[in-house]
GROMACS .gro file of N, CA and C in nm:
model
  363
    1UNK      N    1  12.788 -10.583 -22.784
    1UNK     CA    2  12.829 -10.452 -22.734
    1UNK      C    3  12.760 -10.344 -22.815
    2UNK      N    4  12.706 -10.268 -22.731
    2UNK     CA    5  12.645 -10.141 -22.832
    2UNK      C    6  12.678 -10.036 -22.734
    3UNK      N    7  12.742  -9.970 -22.805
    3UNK     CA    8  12.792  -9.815 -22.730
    3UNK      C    9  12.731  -9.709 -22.778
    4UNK      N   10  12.681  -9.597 -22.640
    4UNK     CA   11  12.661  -9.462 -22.665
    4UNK      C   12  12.720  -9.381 -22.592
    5UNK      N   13  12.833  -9.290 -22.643
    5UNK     CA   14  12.920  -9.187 -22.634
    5UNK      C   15  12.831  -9.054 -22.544
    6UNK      N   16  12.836  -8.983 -22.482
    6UNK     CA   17  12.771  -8.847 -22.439
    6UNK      C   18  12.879  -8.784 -22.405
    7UNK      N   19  12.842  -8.623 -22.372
    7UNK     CA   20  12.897  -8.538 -22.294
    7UNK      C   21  12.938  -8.462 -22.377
    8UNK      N   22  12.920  -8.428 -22.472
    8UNK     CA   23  12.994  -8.319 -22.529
    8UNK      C   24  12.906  -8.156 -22.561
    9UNK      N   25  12.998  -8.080 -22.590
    9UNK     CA   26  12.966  -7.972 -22.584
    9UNK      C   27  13.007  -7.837 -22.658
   10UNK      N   28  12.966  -7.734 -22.608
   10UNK     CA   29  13.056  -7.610 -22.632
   10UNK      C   30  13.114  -7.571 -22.540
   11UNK      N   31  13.243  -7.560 -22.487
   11UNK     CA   32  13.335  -7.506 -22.406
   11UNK      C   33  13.416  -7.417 -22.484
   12UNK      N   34  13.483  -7.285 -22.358
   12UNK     CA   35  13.548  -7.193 -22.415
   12UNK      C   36  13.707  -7.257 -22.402
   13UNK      N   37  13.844  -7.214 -22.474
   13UNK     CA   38  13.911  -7.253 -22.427
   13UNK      C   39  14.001  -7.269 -22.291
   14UNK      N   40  14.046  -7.320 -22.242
   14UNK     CA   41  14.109  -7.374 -22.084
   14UNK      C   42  13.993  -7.435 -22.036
   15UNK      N   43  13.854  -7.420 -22.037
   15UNK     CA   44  13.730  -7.520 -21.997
   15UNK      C   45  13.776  -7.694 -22.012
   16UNK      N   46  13.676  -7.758 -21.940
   16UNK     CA   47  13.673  -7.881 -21.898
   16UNK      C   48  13.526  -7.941 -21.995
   17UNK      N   49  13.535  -8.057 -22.020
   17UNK     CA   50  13.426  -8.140 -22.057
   17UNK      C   51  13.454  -8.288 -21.964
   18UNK      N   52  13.340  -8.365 -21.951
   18UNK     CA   53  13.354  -8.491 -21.966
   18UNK      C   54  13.273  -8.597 -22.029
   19UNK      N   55  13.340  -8.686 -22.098
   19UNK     CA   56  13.279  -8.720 -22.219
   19UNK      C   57  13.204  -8.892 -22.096
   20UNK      N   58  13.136  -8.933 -22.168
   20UNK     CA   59  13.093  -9.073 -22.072
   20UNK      C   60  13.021  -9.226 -22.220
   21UNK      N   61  13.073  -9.342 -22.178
   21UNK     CA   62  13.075  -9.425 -22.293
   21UNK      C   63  12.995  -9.517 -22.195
   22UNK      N   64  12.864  -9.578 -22.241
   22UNK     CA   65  12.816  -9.683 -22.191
   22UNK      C   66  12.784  -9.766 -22.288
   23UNK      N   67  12.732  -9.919 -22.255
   23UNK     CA   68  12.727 -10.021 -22.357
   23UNK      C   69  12.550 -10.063 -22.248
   24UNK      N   70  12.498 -10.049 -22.351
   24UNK     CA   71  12.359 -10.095 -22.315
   24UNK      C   72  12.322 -10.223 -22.295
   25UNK      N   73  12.398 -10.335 -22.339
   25UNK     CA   74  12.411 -10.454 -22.343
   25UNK      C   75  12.512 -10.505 -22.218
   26UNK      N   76  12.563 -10.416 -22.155
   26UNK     CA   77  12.621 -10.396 -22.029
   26UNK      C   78  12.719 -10.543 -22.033
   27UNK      N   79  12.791 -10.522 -22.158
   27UNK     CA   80  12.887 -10.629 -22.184
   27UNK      C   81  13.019 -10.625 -22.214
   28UNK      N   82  13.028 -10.476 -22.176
   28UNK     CA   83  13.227 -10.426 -22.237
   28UNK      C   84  13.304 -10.481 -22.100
   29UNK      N   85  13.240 -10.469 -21.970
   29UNK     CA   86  13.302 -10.485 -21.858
   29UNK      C   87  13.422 -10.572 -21.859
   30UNK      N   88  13.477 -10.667 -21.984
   30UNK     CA   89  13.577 -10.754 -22.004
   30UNK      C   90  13.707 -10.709 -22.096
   31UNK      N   91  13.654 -10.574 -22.186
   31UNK     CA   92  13.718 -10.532 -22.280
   31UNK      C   93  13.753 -10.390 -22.300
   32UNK      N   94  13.882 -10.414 -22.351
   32UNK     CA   95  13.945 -10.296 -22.336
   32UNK      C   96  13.848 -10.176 -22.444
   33UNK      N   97  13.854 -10.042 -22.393
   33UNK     CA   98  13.766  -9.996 -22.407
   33UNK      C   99  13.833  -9.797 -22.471
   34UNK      N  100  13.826  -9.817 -22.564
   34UNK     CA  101  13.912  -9.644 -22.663
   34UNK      C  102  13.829  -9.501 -22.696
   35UNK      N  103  13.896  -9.440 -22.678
   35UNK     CA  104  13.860  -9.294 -22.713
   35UNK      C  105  13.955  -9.218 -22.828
   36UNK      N  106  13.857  -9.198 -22.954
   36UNK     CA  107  13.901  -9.168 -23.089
   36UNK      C  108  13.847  -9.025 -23.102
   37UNK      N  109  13.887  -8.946 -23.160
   37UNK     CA  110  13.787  -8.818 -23.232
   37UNK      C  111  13.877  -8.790 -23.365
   38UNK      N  112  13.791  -8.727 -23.483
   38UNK     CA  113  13.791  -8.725 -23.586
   38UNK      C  114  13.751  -8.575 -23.604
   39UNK      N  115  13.847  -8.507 -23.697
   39UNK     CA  116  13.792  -8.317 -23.695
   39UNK      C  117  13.791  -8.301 -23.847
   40UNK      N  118  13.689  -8.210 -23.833
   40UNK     CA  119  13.673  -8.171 -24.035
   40UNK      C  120  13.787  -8.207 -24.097
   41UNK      N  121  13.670  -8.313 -24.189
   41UNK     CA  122  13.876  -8.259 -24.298
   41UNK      C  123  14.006  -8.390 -24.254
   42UNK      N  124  13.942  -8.423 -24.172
   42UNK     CA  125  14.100  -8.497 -24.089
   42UNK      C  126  14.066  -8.674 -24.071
   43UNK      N  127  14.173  -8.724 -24.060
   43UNK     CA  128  14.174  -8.889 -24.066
   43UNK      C  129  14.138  -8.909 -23.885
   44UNK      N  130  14.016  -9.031 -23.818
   44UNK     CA  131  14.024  -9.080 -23.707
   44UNK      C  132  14.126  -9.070 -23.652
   45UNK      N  133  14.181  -9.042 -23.538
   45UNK     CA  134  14.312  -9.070 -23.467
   45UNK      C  135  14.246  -9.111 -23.357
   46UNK      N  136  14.374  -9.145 -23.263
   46UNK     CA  137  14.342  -9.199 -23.088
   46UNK      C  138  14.380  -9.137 -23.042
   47UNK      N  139  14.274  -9.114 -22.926
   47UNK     CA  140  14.274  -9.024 -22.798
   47UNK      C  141  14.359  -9.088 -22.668
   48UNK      N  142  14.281  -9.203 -22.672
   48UNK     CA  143  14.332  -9.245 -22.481
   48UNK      C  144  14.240  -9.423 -22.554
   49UNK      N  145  14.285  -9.506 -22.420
   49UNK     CA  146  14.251  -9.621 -22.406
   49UNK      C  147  14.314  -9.669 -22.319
   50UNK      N  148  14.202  -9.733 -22.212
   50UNK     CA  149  14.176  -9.840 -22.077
   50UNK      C  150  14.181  -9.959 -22.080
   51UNK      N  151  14.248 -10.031 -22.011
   51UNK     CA  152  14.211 -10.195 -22.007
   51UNK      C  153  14.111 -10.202 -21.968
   52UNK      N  154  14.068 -10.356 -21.929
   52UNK     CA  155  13.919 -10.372 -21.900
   52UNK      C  156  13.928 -10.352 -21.759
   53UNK      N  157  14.041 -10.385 -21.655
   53UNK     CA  158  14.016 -10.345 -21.534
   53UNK      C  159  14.110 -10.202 -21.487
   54UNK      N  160  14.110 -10.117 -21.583
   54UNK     CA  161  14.120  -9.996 -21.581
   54UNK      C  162  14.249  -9.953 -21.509
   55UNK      N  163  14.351 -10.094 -21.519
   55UNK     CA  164  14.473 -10.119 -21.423
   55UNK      C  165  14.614 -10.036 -21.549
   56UNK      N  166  14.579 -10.035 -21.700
   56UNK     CA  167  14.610  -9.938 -21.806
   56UNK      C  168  14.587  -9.899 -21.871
   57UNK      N  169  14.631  -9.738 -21.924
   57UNK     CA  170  14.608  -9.606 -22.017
   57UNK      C  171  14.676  -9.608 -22.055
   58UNK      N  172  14.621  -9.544 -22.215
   58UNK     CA  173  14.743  -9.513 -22.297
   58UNK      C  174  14.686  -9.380 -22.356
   59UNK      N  175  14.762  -9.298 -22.354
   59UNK     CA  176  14.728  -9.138 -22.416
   59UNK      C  177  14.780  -9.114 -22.554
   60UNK      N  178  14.748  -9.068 -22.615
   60UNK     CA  179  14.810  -8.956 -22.698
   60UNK      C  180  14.917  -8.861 -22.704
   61UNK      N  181  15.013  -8.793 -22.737
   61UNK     CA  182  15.112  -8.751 -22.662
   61UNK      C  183  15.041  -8.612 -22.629
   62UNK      N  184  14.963  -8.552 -22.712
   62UNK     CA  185  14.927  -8.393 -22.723
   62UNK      C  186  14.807  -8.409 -22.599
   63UNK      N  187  14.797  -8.476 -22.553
   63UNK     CA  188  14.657  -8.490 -22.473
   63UNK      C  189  14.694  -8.524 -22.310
   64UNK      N  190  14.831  -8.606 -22.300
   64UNK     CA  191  14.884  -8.640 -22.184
   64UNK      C  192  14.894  -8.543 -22.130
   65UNK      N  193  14.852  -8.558 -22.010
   65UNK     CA  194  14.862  -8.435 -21.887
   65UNK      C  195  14.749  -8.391 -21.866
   66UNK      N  196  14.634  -8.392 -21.981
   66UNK     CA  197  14.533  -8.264 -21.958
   66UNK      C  198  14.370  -8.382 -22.003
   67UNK      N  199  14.383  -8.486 -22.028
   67UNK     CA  200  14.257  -8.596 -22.011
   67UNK      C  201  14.316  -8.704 -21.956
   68UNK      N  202  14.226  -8.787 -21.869
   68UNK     CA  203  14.240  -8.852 -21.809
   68UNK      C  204  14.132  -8.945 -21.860
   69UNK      N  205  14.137  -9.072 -21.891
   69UNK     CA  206  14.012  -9.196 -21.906
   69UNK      C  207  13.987  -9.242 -21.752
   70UNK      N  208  13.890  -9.297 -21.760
   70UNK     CA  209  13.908  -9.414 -21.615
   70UNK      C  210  13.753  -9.479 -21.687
   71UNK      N  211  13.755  -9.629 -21.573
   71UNK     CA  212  13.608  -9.641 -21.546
   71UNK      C  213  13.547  -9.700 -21.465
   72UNK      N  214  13.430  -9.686 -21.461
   72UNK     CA  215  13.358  -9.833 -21.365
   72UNK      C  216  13.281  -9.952 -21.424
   73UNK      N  217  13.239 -10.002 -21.339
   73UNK     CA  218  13.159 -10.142 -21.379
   73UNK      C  219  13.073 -10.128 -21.545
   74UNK      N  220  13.031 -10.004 -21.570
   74UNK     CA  221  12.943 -10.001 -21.630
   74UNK      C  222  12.984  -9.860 -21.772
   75UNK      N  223  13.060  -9.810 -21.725
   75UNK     CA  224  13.104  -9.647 -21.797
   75UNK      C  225  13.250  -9.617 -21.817
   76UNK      N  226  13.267  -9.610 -21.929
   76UNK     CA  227  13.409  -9.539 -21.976
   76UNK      C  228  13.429  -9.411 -21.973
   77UNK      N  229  13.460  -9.282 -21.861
   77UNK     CA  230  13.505  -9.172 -21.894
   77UNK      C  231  13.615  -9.098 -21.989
   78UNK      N  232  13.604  -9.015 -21.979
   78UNK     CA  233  13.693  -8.896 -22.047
   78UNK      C  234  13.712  -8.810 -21.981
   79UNK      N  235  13.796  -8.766 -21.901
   79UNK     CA  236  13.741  -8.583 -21.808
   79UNK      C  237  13.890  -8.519 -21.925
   80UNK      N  238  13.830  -8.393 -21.984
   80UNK     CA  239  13.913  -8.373 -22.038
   80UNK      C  240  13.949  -8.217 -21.998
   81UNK      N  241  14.043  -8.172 -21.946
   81UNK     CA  242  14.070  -8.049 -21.894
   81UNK      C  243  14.155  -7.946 -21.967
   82UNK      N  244  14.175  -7.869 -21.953
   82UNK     CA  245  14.248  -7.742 -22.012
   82UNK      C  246  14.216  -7.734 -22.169
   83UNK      N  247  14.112  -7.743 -22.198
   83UNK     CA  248  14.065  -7.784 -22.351
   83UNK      C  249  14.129  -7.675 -22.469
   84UNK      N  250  14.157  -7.703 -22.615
   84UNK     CA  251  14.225  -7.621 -22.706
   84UNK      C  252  14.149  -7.637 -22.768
   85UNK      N  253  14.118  -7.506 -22.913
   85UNK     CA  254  14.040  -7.506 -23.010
   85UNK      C  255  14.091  -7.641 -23.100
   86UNK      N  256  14.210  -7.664 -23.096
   86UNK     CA  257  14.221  -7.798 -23.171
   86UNK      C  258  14.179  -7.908 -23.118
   87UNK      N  259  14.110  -7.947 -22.989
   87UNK     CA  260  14.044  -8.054 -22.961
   87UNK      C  261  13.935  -8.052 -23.030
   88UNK      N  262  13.878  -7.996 -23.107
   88UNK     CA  263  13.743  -7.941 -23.160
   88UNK      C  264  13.761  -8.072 -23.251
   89UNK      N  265  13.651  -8.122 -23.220
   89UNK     CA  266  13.579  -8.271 -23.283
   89UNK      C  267  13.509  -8.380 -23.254
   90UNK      N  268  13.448  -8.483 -23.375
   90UNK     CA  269  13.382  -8.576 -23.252
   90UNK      C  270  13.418  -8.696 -23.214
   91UNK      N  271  13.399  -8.674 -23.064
   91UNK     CA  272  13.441  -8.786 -22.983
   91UNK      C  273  13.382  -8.915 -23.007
   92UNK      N  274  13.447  -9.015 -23.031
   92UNK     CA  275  13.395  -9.181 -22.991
   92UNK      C  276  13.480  -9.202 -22.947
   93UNK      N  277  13.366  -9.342 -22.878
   93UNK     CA  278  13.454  -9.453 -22.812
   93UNK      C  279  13.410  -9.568 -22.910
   94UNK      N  280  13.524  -9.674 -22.837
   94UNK     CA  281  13.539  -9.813 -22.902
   94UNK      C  282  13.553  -9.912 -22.831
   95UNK      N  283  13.525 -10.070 -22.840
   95UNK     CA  284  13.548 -10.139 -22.765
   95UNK      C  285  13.652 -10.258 -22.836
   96UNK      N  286  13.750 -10.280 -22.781
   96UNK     CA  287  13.779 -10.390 -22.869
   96UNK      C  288  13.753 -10.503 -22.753
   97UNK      N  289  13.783 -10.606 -22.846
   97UNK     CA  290  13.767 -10.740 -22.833
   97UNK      C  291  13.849 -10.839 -22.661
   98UNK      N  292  13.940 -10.748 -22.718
   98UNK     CA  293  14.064 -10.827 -22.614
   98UNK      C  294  14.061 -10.712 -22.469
   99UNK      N  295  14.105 -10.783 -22.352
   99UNK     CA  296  14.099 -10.713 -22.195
   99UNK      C  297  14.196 -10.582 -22.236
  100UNK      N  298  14.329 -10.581 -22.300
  100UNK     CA  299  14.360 -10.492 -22.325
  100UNK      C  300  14.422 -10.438 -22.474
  101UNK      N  301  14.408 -10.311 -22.561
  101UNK     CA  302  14.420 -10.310 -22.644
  101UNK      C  303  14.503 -10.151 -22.713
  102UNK      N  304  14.554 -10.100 -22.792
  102UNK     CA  305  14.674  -9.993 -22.781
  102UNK      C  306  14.582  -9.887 -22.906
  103UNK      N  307  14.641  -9.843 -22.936
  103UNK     CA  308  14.640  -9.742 -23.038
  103UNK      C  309  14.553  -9.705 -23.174
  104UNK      N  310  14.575  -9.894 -23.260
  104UNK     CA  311  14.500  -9.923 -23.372
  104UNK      C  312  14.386  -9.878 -23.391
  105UNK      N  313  14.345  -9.799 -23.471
  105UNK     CA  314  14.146  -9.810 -23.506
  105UNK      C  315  14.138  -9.947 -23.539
  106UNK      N  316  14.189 -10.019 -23.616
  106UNK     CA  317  14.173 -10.156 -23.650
  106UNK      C  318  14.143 -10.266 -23.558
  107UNK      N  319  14.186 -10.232 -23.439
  107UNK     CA  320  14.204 -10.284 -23.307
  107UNK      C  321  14.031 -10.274 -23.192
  108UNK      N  322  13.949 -10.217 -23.255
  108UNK     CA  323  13.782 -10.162 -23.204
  108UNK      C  324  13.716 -10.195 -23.273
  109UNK      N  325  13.639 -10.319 -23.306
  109UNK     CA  326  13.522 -10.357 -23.373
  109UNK      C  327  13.404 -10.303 -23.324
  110UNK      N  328  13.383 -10.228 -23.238
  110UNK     CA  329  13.255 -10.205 -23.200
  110UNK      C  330  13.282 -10.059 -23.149
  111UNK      N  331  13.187  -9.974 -23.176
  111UNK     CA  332  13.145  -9.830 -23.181
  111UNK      C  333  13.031  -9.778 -23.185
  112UNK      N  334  13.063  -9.676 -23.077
  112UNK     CA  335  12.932  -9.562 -23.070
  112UNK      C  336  12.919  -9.485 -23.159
  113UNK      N  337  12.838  -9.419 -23.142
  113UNK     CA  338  12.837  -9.296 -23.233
  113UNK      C  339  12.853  -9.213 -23.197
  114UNK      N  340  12.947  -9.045 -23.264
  114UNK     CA  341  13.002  -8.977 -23.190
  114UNK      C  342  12.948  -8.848 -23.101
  115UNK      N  343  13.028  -8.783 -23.008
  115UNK     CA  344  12.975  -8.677 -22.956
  115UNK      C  345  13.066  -8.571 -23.028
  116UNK      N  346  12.996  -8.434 -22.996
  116UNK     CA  347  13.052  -8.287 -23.096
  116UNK      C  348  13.122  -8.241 -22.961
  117UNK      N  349  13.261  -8.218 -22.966
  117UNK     CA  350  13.304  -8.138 -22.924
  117UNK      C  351  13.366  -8.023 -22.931
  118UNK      N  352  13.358  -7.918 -22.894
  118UNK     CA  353  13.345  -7.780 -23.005
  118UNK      C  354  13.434  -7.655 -22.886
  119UNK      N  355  13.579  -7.645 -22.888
  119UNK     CA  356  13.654  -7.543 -22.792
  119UNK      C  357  13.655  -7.425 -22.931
  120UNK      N  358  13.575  -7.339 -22.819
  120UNK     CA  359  13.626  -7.155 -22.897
  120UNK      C  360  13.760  -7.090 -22.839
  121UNK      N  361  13.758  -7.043 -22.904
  121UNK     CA  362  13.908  -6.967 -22.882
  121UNK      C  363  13.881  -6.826 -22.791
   0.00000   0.00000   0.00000
């Protein structure tokens, strides 16, 4: 599995991004598949995470309502809407091992590298 993260940006706040996770080795299609971001200064946390057949999500509580994950055969989204200056950071994804997987960073052996996401106020 080798992941590369895109989509990020500068948005103002209430703006939209969408972030997009592919595996070039086109081999996550079995595994559950996470969205982490990390902001100056601050410890990794979890965003959201998909099973492998995208049948469950799990959010964040501060994030529920306003990003949504999904994916297809090949791509892990992010559409992330009503954006806050505290989303400001960078996005990865992760893949873990198993079809489906929860919360843990410990839980994602394999990672992209991240995208900048940057809400002004």
């Amino acid at each position: 599995v080798q992941l590369q993260a895109s989509g990020g940006g500068l948005v103002q706040a209430g703006g939209s991004l969408r972030l997009s996770c592919t595996d070039s080795r086109r081999t996550f299609s079995n595994n559950a598949v996470g969205w982490f971001r990390q902001a100056p200064g601050k410890e990794r946390e979890f965003v959201a995470s998909i099973s492998w057949n995208g049948g469950s999500t799990v959010y964040e509580d501060n994030v529920q309502g306003r990003f949504t994950i999904s994916r297809d055969r090949s791509t892990v989204y992010l559409q992330m809407n009503m954006l806050k200056p505290e989303d400001t950071a960078v996005y990865y994804c992760a893949a873990s091992r198993s079809s489906y997987s929860g919360r843990g960073v410990t839980n994602y052996p394999y990672w992209g590298q991240g995208t900048l996401v940057t809400v002004s106020s």
